[in-house]
Structure formats: C-alpha cells, structure tokens
Amino acid sequence: MGGVSHTSLPPLPSSDRADVSARLRSALLGASFTADGLLDLLGAPAYAALARSETVPALRATRGDTPLETLVRLFLLQQPVSYARVADVLPVEDALESGWLTRTGGDEVAASVDIRPYGGPDGEDWFIVSDLGCAVGGAGGIGSRDEGVVLGVGGASTTLAGITVRRPVGSALDLGTGSGIQALHVAQHATRVTATDLNPRALHIAALTLALSGAPAADLRQGSLFEPVRADETYDLIVSNPPFVISPGARLTYRDGGMGGDDLCRTLVQEAGDRLNEGGYAQFLANWQHVEGEDWQDRLRSWVPRGCDAWIVQREVQDVTQYAELWLRDSGDHRADPADYQARYDAWLDEFEARKVKAVGFGWITLRRTTAAEPSITVEEWPHSVEQPLGDAVREHFDRVDYLRRHDDAGLLAGHFRLVAEVVQEQVGLPGAEDPEHVVLRQHRGMRRATKVDTVGAGFAGVCDGTLSAGRILDAIAQLVGEDPVLLRDRTPAQIRLLVEQGFLEPVE
C-alpha cells in the first residue's frame, strides 16, 4: 500500500518497508519514547495537556537535547529538528527515504506523520500513527476541515477498546479501522484480523500503526460497512467505532456517516448478526435519535438482528443544540466566518426538525450470536461512572443471561450463589431511626451499579458464600424473622434474579 495518499493531504510513509519500521521501532524504544517515558520526562500536567492538544507545557519541558526530547519535539510537537540531532537517535536516511521524515530546508528535518506512544493493556509499548495535528481524536480534538484526515486516539477509541470482550478467537473484524487502534488490540488475541475503511488513507495509516507497534499485519480492505466482506465470511468478534455523527451531509469522512439520521448505526447493527459465528460478539459505539412520540429504547430494540442477544447502554444524551455545537466545534466551524457558522448551525437544526429529533443519545451496543429460542435484549441508561476495562464485565453479563435463561424460580432456589467482591451495603434513613428507610447494595468495580433491596434481600446477599442453596438460606431467614418459609420462597426469587442479572451475586455451579 506504499504511496497511497489522499487529495490535498501530504504523502504518507511507505507501508511496504517492514525493515525500516522495525529499525524505527527499535530506535524509539531505545530512547524510551513510550507512554511511561513521556510521563517521566514531561510530568503529569504537561502529559495530560498533550491529550487536550495543548503543546506549550510539553515545549517548555523539552528544551534540552536528549534523545527523548528530540523525539517528542519531532513526532508529538511537529517541530523541525536538526538533521544531526535526529541522526543521533534514528536511522535518519532510512526514515527520509521511506517517508517517515521530510527535509524542511537547511539542515532540518520534520515528521510526515504524528507518532504517539500508546500503552497496551498488558504493558505493551505500541505506537499510534495519525495525520499531523490529528493525534487527539474526537470532538474538539483537531478542528480540521480536510475530509480525509485520519485521527489518532480519542475518548471513543479507548472506550471501545475497554469494553471489548478479550478472549482468544480465530477471526476478528475491525470495521472502520481509522488509524488501526482496534485492530492493534484484537491482533493480540485473534488469529486472523480483517480491517476495513472507506478511506484508503486510513488503511495505509492502520498498516503503519500495526508495523510500528510490532503487531502482525491485518487483511486491509477498502469499502463502506460490510461491503468489503465476502458473503461467506463470518467472524468470532466484530468491533467498530464507526463515523456515527448524525449530521446534515457527509463533510468529514472520519466522523460523518453519510446516511440520513442514525441509519448508518442502525444498518451496521442489523447487518452484523449474519456476520457472526455462534457465540461471537459484535461491539459498537453509536449515536441514536430520540424522536418525538417514540420510545428511544423501542427504537434500539428494533435494531437488534434475529438470533442475537443484545446489551445496549446509553451513556449520554444531548439536546439537539448541544449536539450541533459539539460537532461544529470539532470541525472548527466556530472559528469560521460568523455567517458561515450560523448557516451550518441552521442546517443541523433544520435536519433535526425535519426528522422530529429532540435529542441524540450516545452509548455502547453489544450483540452476541445465540441459538436461544428467546434472545435477551437489555436496553438501559447508565450515565454514571464505570471502571474500565469492562470487557470481562460484558462477557459476564451474557454468562448471567445464559444462567438465568436456564433456571426457573425452582432452579434459582436450588442454586448456590456468592456475593461479588467489593459490594458494600448502605443504609439510608433519618438519624436515630431504629430501622433504615431503605438498604442499598453498591458495587465498587465494573459498572458500579447500585440497587435497593429489602431487609430480606440484604440479609440474603450478606450470607451468600456459595455453601448453602438459596432455598436453605431463605428458610433460615424465615425462621429468624418469624415469617412463613413457603411465602418467603415464593416472593424472593424475583429479587434473587435481579441481583444475579445486575452482577451483585454470581452463581456457584
């Protein structure tokens, strides 16, 4: 793919020179050009400022001439650096010949792409390649008007990486790979990785990211959605951080879907079911419309393909004015001519008004292929803080779905359960009152859920250590509180089911 470039954008380094990529990687690591190395050099405030696209603190921290300071100024701050200084750190002639560096006149060289250290989940030292000035992806990150730019790591990228189920799989598909972040992650646990993108420049940059990170090459294919995938190809894992922004038109390839409203996200979800192997997962970030007179949860349920369990979590909702302003800032339109800005703002609101959209939701969608006669579809709103990574929590959610599907109330009473680690009990009531108004169980890991329980539910959860069956525990509680054990067994399974469903109790089989 060497030599691929996009109209009006600068040429990219060759992706055909694996030998140069390997030498460049070795040199970067040798100079401690890593996430940990940057933190040590810059300090936490300057390092955090880089993630906000603020470079002044890092410029002040790299006034010396150490190898690491040279690399930070060259690749992160996009400053010209003398040939002699770079030659002390990198294989400079190889880098110039293959296009990683360019001559700027005189005796200075400059980077042709942004190279940003990125720490893998198990301590790997990776490098994310992106277009100059585009390392920080997402709203407010770049303010570029060029439709073909390829962004680096943003909040959406890390969110999707964090929620993805990580297990050894034979085949994985990264749909809309961008700079290759998701492909890089899945390459660690998938035998075969296919990555697609509508933008050929993105595929080129993804190849550079994989090579510079020392990861296996992916099968890179150009096209929209599932178009590049053959009819007979299925996968154990599909991930996608698609261009989900709901906008009037498709000005910016990296973010605007080009279909009306939320049709791109809907199409992606609906078509994913036929591409999954049995037990396989498909995980997406998405936007969806809140339409007047329509329940947003029903809208999303209608997206779920047949033969799939689904867990859909709405993390945020913005009214149409907030949403339009967010993405107008992302493209830099707020810095344009005021009349042009107003015209674009009007166009967004006209689009929403025509579709009767009052707000836009953002969140996660996870599908799992199942043979169950009645697939489980959970759609919920959870705007509260969570603990990433959540991949294990996602997998455990579907494990619990399977367990509850297999066990009726009698089965639950015969089952053994254990209280999940780091669940605490909170009692809420007036000071000095003999009994609390209500009891809350709260998780301190994963989704960090909280749920109200009655005194029986709290007592039941508190003694669940896997040794006694649920029925035996309830019999003991009935004797303790003077309640009919038959009645208690009759009314408690619903509460047990809820505690299992939300991850407070885990079955001990």
XYZ file of C-alpha atoms in Angstrom:
509
model
C 0.000 0.000 0.000
C 3.032 2.275 -0.155
C 2.394 5.564 -1.908
C -1.343 5.830 -1.165
C -2.335 9.393 -0.326
C -5.477 11.471 -0.218
C -6.191 14.553 -2.278
C -4.724 17.725 -0.667
C -3.107 15.771 2.156
C 0.660 15.192 2.375
C 2.187 11.880 1.274
C 2.450 9.118 3.846
C 5.427 6.937 4.717
C 5.770 3.719 2.785
C 3.975 0.810 4.437
C 5.967 -1.710 2.380
C 9.259 -1.294 4.243
C 8.906 -3.644 7.201
C 12.674 -3.454 7.769
C 12.547 0.314 8.223
C 9.523 0.078 10.532
C 11.357 -2.469 12.689
C 14.506 -0.298 12.925
C 12.434 2.770 13.670
C 10.543 0.914 16.409
C 13.808 -0.280 17.954
C 15.184 3.258 17.978
C 12.027 4.713 19.547
C 12.064 2.114 22.304
C 15.800 2.599 22.832
C 15.179 6.283 23.554
C 12.294 5.453 25.966
C 9.795 7.040 23.588
C 6.993 5.204 25.384
C 3.938 6.185 27.406
C 5.883 5.719 30.646
C 8.919 7.509 29.258
C 6.820 10.512 28.248
C 5.207 10.715 31.660
C 8.629 10.674 33.337
C 10.011 13.347 31.008
C 7.052 15.722 30.811
C 5.404 15.264 34.178
C 1.708 14.629 34.680
C 0.391 18.170 33.889
C 2.229 18.518 30.548
C 1.448 14.909 29.626
C -2.261 15.478 30.310
C -2.158 18.741 28.349
C -0.956 16.838 25.262
C -4.126 14.743 25.438
C -6.042 18.033 25.175
C -3.963 19.109 22.133
C -2.188 21.735 24.247
C 1.516 21.747 23.399
C 3.040 24.696 25.290
C 3.796 22.753 28.517
C 5.497 19.967 26.512
C 7.517 22.520 24.508
C 8.771 24.022 27.763
C 9.686 20.575 29.083
C 11.731 19.607 26.005
C 14.251 22.438 25.732
C 17.208 20.069 26.112
C 18.862 17.841 23.552
C 18.374 14.337 24.966
C 17.187 11.644 22.525
C 13.747 11.538 24.104
C 13.316 15.313 23.977
C 14.319 15.231 20.319
C 11.674 12.608 19.509
C 8.938 14.434 21.423
C 9.604 17.673 19.538
C 9.793 15.831 16.228
C 6.785 13.478 16.369
C 4.454 14.865 19.040
C 5.012 18.592 18.731
C 5.761 18.586 14.979
C 8.768 20.889 15.337
C 11.637 20.841 12.797
C 14.779 19.381 14.345
C 18.348 19.487 13.068
C 19.455 16.542 10.955
C 22.432 15.956 13.248
C 20.292 15.670 16.374
C 17.869 13.257 14.707
C 20.742 11.190 13.269
C 21.920 10.530 16.830
C 18.578 8.873 17.622
C 17.013 7.437 14.452
C 18.107 5.737 11.224
C 17.575 9.102 9.591
C 18.424 8.245 5.969
C 16.109 5.199 6.024
C 13.380 7.351 7.593
C 13.809 10.019 4.911
C 13.877 7.544 2.061
C 10.746 5.713 3.236
C 8.875 8.945 4.013
C 8.684 8.953 7.818
C 10.689 12.199 7.753
C 10.983 15.038 5.253
C 13.613 17.728 4.735
C 12.383 21.236 5.556
C 15.265 23.194 4.103
C 18.668 23.883 5.526
C 19.831 21.160 7.856
C 16.475 20.397 9.483
C 14.020 17.517 9.128
C 10.374 17.174 10.147
C 7.943 14.340 10.746
C 5.456 13.462 7.995
C 3.029 11.860 10.480
C 2.274 12.025 14.170
C 3.637 9.033 16.103
C 2.206 8.753 19.593
C 3.246 6.176 22.207
C 0.309 4.120 23.464
C 0.421 1.633 26.325
C -1.248 -1.717 25.644
C -3.442 -3.442 28.258
C -0.655 -5.808 29.309
C 2.135 -3.262 29.311
C 2.882 -3.415 25.582
C 4.655 -0.428 24.036
C 2.647 0.484 20.946
C 2.676 3.477 18.608
C -0.399 5.053 17.018
C 0.206 6.807 13.704
C -2.094 9.610 12.580
C -2.077 12.675 10.377
C -0.135 15.683 11.646
C -2.210 17.651 14.116
C -4.777 14.860 14.418
C -3.350 12.705 17.222
C -6.172 13.524 19.599
C -9.371 12.166 18.104
C -12.945 13.105 18.893
C -14.904 16.304 19.395
C -12.698 19.336 19.861
C -9.569 17.375 19.088
C -8.394 18.842 15.790
C -10.643 21.430 14.204
C -9.564 20.349 10.722
C -11.667 20.910 7.641
C -9.973 18.284 5.486
C -12.363 15.418 4.937
C -9.685 12.749 4.543
C -7.701 13.225 7.748
C -7.047 10.194 9.927
C -7.328 10.757 13.651
C -5.373 9.098 16.423
C -6.533 8.044 19.862
C -9.650 9.711 21.274
C -12.043 9.008 24.081
C -14.281 6.919 21.810
C -11.324 4.769 20.727
C -10.272 3.962 24.284
C -13.880 3.396 25.372
C -14.449 0.774 22.683
C -11.106 -0.880 23.420
C -12.047 -1.024 27.099
C -15.474 -2.630 26.644
C -14.368 -5.211 24.068
C -14.528 -8.842 25.183
C -10.959 -10.150 25.168
C -10.737 -13.896 24.591
C -8.784 -15.994 22.093
C -10.679 -16.064 18.791
C -9.974 -17.389 15.326
C -11.216 -14.371 13.377
C -11.926 -10.718 14.087
C -13.191 -7.785 12.007
C -12.406 -4.129 12.733
C -14.953 -2.229 10.671
C -13.932 1.386 10.024
C -10.435 0.910 11.406
C -9.206 4.504 11.151
C -5.646 4.602 12.475
C -5.858 0.932 13.421
C -6.275 1.151 17.195
C -8.927 -1.560 17.488
C -7.108 -3.801 15.012
C -3.987 -3.444 17.137
C -5.891 -4.571 20.236
C -7.639 -7.527 18.618
C -4.408 -8.695 16.967
C -3.285 -9.735 20.448
C -5.995 -12.388 20.773
C -7.244 -13.137 17.230
C -5.528 -15.490 14.805
C -6.829 -13.592 11.760
C -7.679 -9.872 11.694
C -9.551 -8.118 8.887
C -9.740 -4.316 8.979
C -11.844 -2.161 6.658
C -12.292 1.533 5.987
C -13.921 3.697 3.340
C -10.878 5.986 3.384
C -7.783 4.453 1.688
C -5.575 6.826 3.672
C -6.897 5.286 6.889
C -5.980 1.788 5.708
C -2.468 2.981 4.901
C -2.069 4.569 8.340
C -3.503 1.468 10.053
C -0.794 -0.604 8.329
C 1.821 1.815 9.679
C 0.390 1.599 13.205
C 0.494 -2.196 13.184
C 4.005 -2.360 11.746
C 5.474 0.264 14.087
C 3.840 -1.473 17.071
C 5.354 -4.824 16.160
C 1.941 -6.389 15.601
C 1.010 -8.863 12.853
C -0.255 -7.329 9.626
C -4.021 -7.272 9.095
C -6.033 -8.056 5.970
C -6.843 -4.463 4.955
C -9.832 -3.821 2.680
C -11.405 -0.639 1.350
C -15.170 -0.118 1.417
C -18.187 1.006 3.399
C -19.685 -1.047 6.233
C -19.751 -4.756 5.305
C -19.205 -4.189 1.562
C -15.565 -5.418 1.619
C -16.565 -8.640 3.410
C -17.353 -11.661 1.242
C -20.781 -13.242 1.598
C -19.347 -16.445 3.108
C -17.107 -14.729 5.695
C -18.105 -14.763 9.366
C -16.243 -13.738 12.498
C -15.898 -14.528 16.186
C -15.545 -10.815 17.025
C -16.613 -7.643 15.232
C -15.674 -4.221 16.598
C -16.487 -0.811 15.183
C -16.075 2.799 16.176
C -17.995 3.985 13.102
C -18.491 7.531 11.780
C -21.611 7.780 13.914
C -22.155 11.553 13.972
C -25.680 12.470 12.891
C -25.118 15.438 10.590
C -26.594 17.182 7.552
C -24.380 15.652 4.860
C -21.044 13.843 4.993
C -18.393 16.549 5.035
C -15.840 14.740 7.206
C -15.080 11.083 6.443
C -13.718 10.337 9.902
C -16.961 11.190 11.698
C -19.999 11.741 9.406
C -21.825 8.608 8.346
C -23.282 9.959 5.129
C -26.672 8.312 5.683
C -29.802 10.046 6.935
C -30.168 10.375 10.705
C -28.918 7.331 12.597
C -29.342 4.994 9.617
C -25.642 4.159 9.440
C -25.547 2.847 13.020
C -28.840 1.010 12.544
C -27.611 -0.630 9.334
C -24.334 -1.622 10.945
C -26.083 -3.307 13.874
C -28.755 -5.013 11.785
C -26.266 -6.461 9.304
C -23.809 -7.662 11.950
C -25.924 -10.641 13.023
C -25.357 -12.566 9.793
C -21.609 -11.962 10.072
C -21.175 -13.542 13.498
C -20.211 -17.107 14.284
C -22.183 -18.882 17.015
C -21.273 -17.299 20.358
C -19.464 -14.462 18.604
C -19.629 -10.844 19.780
C -20.184 -7.621 17.846
C -19.409 -4.425 19.763
C -20.050 -0.873 18.590
C -20.163 2.713 19.696
C -23.163 4.537 18.280
C -25.392 7.602 18.255
C -29.153 7.306 18.046
C -32.028 9.715 17.662
C -34.611 10.498 20.320
C -37.665 11.147 18.179
C -40.856 12.851 19.326
C -43.599 10.335 20.116
C -41.214 7.352 20.098
C -39.577 5.473 22.967
C -35.813 5.522 22.333
C -35.465 2.069 23.900
C -38.019 0.619 21.482
C -36.125 2.238 18.629
C -32.935 0.437 19.641
C -34.654 -2.888 20.265
C -35.862 -2.762 16.672
C -32.225 -2.607 15.525
C -31.232 -5.934 17.101
C -30.931 -8.679 14.455
C -32.622 -12.049 14.860
C -30.635 -14.704 16.628
C -28.692 -12.254 18.801
C -28.712 -11.376 22.462
C -28.074 -7.663 22.993
C -26.918 -5.337 25.738
C -27.324 -1.653 24.879
C -26.185 1.044 27.310
C -26.993 4.719 26.802
C -24.172 6.712 28.401
C -25.128 10.263 27.467
C -27.950 12.326 25.953
C -27.639 15.794 24.428
C -30.368 18.072 23.168
C -30.067 18.994 19.513
C -28.466 22.393 20.179
C -25.737 20.912 22.414
C -25.103 18.185 19.865
C -24.813 20.575 16.910
C -22.468 22.870 18.839
C -20.245 19.969 19.902
C -19.593 18.807 16.351
C -19.391 22.292 14.869
C -16.536 22.918 17.310
C -14.980 19.597 16.304
C -14.692 20.737 12.685
C -13.513 24.229 13.630
C -16.618 25.941 12.278
C -16.883 28.089 15.407
C -13.670 29.825 14.255
C -15.006 30.488 10.743
C -16.920 33.472 9.426
C -19.882 34.088 11.797
C -22.346 33.994 8.908
C -20.989 30.643 7.719
C -21.142 29.275 11.262
C -24.745 30.383 11.644
C -25.689 28.843 8.289
C -24.158 25.497 9.272
C -25.847 25.612 12.697
C -29.182 26.313 10.978
C -28.641 23.351 8.653
C -28.130 20.989 11.615
C -31.280 22.233 13.340
C -33.266 22.069 10.072
C -32.214 18.427 9.709
C -33.269 17.551 13.245
C -36.552 19.444 12.945
C -37.430 17.634 9.723
C -36.861 14.289 11.456
C -38.646 15.367 14.678
C -35.465 14.673 16.632
C -35.382 16.263 20.085
C -32.128 14.767 21.393
C -29.298 12.397 20.489
C -28.087 9.518 22.623
C -24.606 8.019 22.740
C -23.598 4.640 24.047
C -22.442 1.067 23.587
C -24.107 -1.743 21.696
C -23.028 -5.363 22.194
C -24.521 -8.286 20.270
C -23.872 -11.977 20.870
C -24.955 -14.666 18.432
C -27.160 -17.230 20.171
C -29.296 -20.273 19.405
C -31.706 -19.457 22.246
C -35.363 -19.574 21.297
C -35.955 -16.221 23.021
C -32.923 -13.932 22.775
C -32.327 -11.487 25.613
C -32.386 -7.768 24.775
C -31.394 -5.365 27.558
C -31.600 -1.625 26.846
C -30.750 0.663 29.723
C -29.488 4.116 30.630
C -26.357 4.268 32.791
C -24.712 7.735 32.758
C -22.722 7.108 35.945
C -19.012 6.424 36.264
C -17.737 2.940 35.461
C -14.399 1.204 35.891
C -12.632 0.415 32.628
C -11.684 -2.006 31.211
C -15.143 -3.579 31.105
C -14.550 -6.425 28.666
C -14.825 -9.053 31.400
C -17.958 -7.362 32.760
C -19.559 -7.515 29.304
C -18.763 -11.218 28.944
C -20.047 -11.913 32.462
C -23.303 -10.091 31.641
C -24.017 -12.587 28.865
C -22.894 -15.500 31.049
C -25.521 -14.408 33.580
C -28.106 -14.119 30.799
C -27.411 -17.775 29.935
C -27.668 -18.853 33.561
C -30.969 -17.080 34.173
C -32.384 -18.425 30.927
C -31.620 -21.967 32.069
C -33.067 -21.613 35.599
C -36.686 -21.030 36.570
C -37.627 -19.969 40.114
C -37.249 -23.514 41.453
C -33.834 -23.702 39.832
C -32.790 -20.440 41.462
C -33.839 -21.677 44.904
C -31.787 -24.830 44.389
C -28.783 -22.814 43.231
C -25.767 -21.633 45.198
C -24.567 -18.041 44.981
C -21.655 -15.908 46.100
C -21.651 -12.170 46.803
C -19.360 -10.499 44.283
C -16.201 -8.904 45.682
C -16.247 -5.239 46.676
C -20.004 -4.919 47.120
C -20.915 -2.730 50.088
C -24.209 -2.143 51.885
C -25.523 1.338 52.611
C -28.427 2.041 54.957
C -30.375 5.237 54.319
C -32.702 6.758 56.878
C -33.227 9.565 59.374
C -30.598 9.964 62.100
C -31.531 7.973 65.199
C -34.236 5.947 63.459
C -34.423 2.323 64.608
C -34.745 0.961 61.041
C -33.419 2.357 57.748
C -35.860 3.686 55.162
C -34.121 1.535 52.586
C -30.999 -0.515 52.046
C -28.720 -0.085 49.007
C -26.169 -2.538 47.671
C -23.396 -0.807 45.736
C -20.633 -2.196 43.502
C -17.178 -0.656 43.563
C -15.958 -2.432 40.431
C -17.117 -2.780 36.818
C -20.395 -0.999 36.129
C -20.517 0.276 39.730
C -24.223 -0.330 39.988
C -26.394 0.420 42.988
C -29.741 -1.221 43.732
C -32.314 -1.017 46.523
C -33.153 -4.188 48.401
C -35.427 -5.007 51.325
C -34.083 -6.362 54.585
C -34.555 -9.958 53.395
C -32.624 -9.224 50.193
C -29.821 -7.539 52.109
C -29.637 -10.403 54.600
C -29.714 -12.987 51.824
C -26.893 -11.317 49.873
C -24.822 -10.904 53.008
C -24.663 -14.627 53.787
C -24.197 -15.876 50.216
C -20.793 -17.549 50.192
C -21.631 -20.493 47.928
C -22.010 -23.112 50.667
C -25.787 -23.170 51.147
C -28.506 -23.208 48.492
C -30.686 -20.128 48.124
C -33.679 -22.068 49.457
C -31.818 -23.151 52.602
C -30.734 -19.558 53.254
C -34.307 -18.296 52.894
C -35.572 -20.981 55.284
C -33.077 -19.789 57.877
C -34.067 -16.144 57.350
C -37.774 -17.072 57.665
C -37.119 -18.742 60.987
C -35.106 -15.750 62.174
C -37.774 -13.135 61.297
C -40.804 -15.314 62.074
C -42.113 -15.474 58.511
C -43.743 -18.362 56.692
C -40.880 -20.028 54.756
C -43.197 -21.047 51.901
C -44.328 -17.453 51.385
C -40.758 -16.198 51.589
C -39.594 -18.744 48.997
C -42.476 -17.663 46.782
C -41.729 -13.929 46.763
C -37.933 -13.812 46.834
C -36.788 -15.391 43.521
C -37.567 -12.173 41.613
C -35.157 -10.296 43.880
C -32.522 -13.024 43.519
C -32.929 -12.892 39.744
C -32.385 -9.113 39.764
C -29.259 -9.393 41.930
C -27.821 -12.020 39.610
C -28.808 -10.073 36.482
C -27.091 -6.901 37.725
C -23.972 -8.717 38.860
C -24.261 -8.499 42.649
C -24.471 -12.282 43.019
C -22.584 -14.846 40.953
C -23.780 -18.447 40.580
C -21.547 -21.144 42.050
C -22.140 -24.160 39.820
